[in-house]
């Protein structure tokens, strides 16, 4: 890997920092693809391999439980914990062979799901004892529904623990809100839907005092699908204001930081205009979550396959070529699931192109 001096496979600690710095300095972002199965994980890895770029694989709490099997009880977040660990080991086992760096991340964890977070963290600490690095690269805490002080205090507590084993923390500030929260926000900087510069500075200052290994998901009009399009305006230029604010405040304290001190994460970007994505990336977004669009792509692959092979998929024997013709080669899961994977991989590659995450290795 001549352009980026980090190894293939799951990366942690300093290598993640190096990758994020590299992305920020070169004006690109890495898609974080939500995966729920070995099949979707493999599709994401294949796509990144094909475009010669790094990738972030992330597991949600629900996705982790699904990975463990929906037949298991998720009492006490047990299925989500072991599902995430199982996926992590799957990724660690195969990632190197795809020849690309992989950031292994867990997605949104709200306050009520903290037992899931704690369970993964224990697995990280155990893995660290044996291998000198955590099992995952990074975890996300979403306490954006809490008051700012409480959000930051809990993040600090966790970052202190995570720092000891070189884990990255992603946090969120500024809420996406419930439906009753300001629907008419087209022209105003509503403090709940648009994170303010001093909020970012408070987070940055407090967390940086512990460790540099954190990223911030700020609200700049992005939504998790709560609002209809057009109700909230995406304002990526806010991120630029945040960078300037944090730089200025840091310099006042004698801390010489770069032009873009903050690593930003873009949530709720599905359906965004490509020029807005580009703009956000130019202001220091190094990770963008991709879920809804790749879910559709996976389904569409299966849907198109079924439509094109319909007459071969109605019974085990008998198709338009003859009453006694076997259909095994059409209903073999390796055939139809592969079609879903191919379609998803294509969509992941598109996300890579949108974010400039191509030919980076
Ligand atoms: Zn979010």
PDB file of N, CA and C and ligand atoms in Angstrom, residues 108 140 142 172 224 267, ligand 1:
ATOM      1  N   UNK A 108     -25.033   3.525  16.383  1.00  0.00           N
ATOM      2  CA  UNK A 108     -25.843   4.161  17.426  1.00  0.00           C
ATOM      3  C   UNK A 108     -26.130   3.312  18.670  1.00  0.00           C
ATOM      4  N   UNK A 140     -19.869   3.652  18.724  1.00  0.00           N
ATOM      5  CA  UNK A 140     -20.602   4.907  18.779  1.00  0.00           C
ATOM      6  C   UNK A 140     -21.565   4.974  19.949  1.00  0.00           C
ATOM      7  N   UNK A 142     -24.690   7.271  21.191  1.00  0.00           N
ATOM      8  CA  UNK A 142     -25.605   8.338  20.791  1.00  0.00           C
ATOM      9  C   UNK A 142     -26.448   8.776  21.981  1.00  0.00           C
ATOM     10  N   UNK A 172     -22.509  11.741  19.290  1.00  0.00           N
ATOM     11  CA  UNK A 172     -23.445  12.561  18.522  1.00  0.00           C
ATOM     12  C   UNK A 172     -23.944  13.711  19.372  1.00  0.00           C
ATOM     13  N   UNK A 224     -32.708  11.226  10.219  1.00  0.00           N
ATOM     14  CA  UNK A 224     -32.752   9.768  10.127  1.00  0.00           C
ATOM     15  C   UNK A 224     -34.094   9.318   9.563  1.00  0.00           C
ATOM     16  N   UNK A 267     -24.331  11.518   9.488  1.00  0.00           N
ATOM     17  CA  UNK A 267     -25.432  10.565   9.683  1.00  0.00           C
ATOM     18  C   UNK A 267     -26.630  11.002   8.851  1.00  0.00           C
TER      19      UNK A 267
HETATM   20 ZN1  LIG B   1     -27.084   9.680  14.318  1.00  0.00          ZN
END
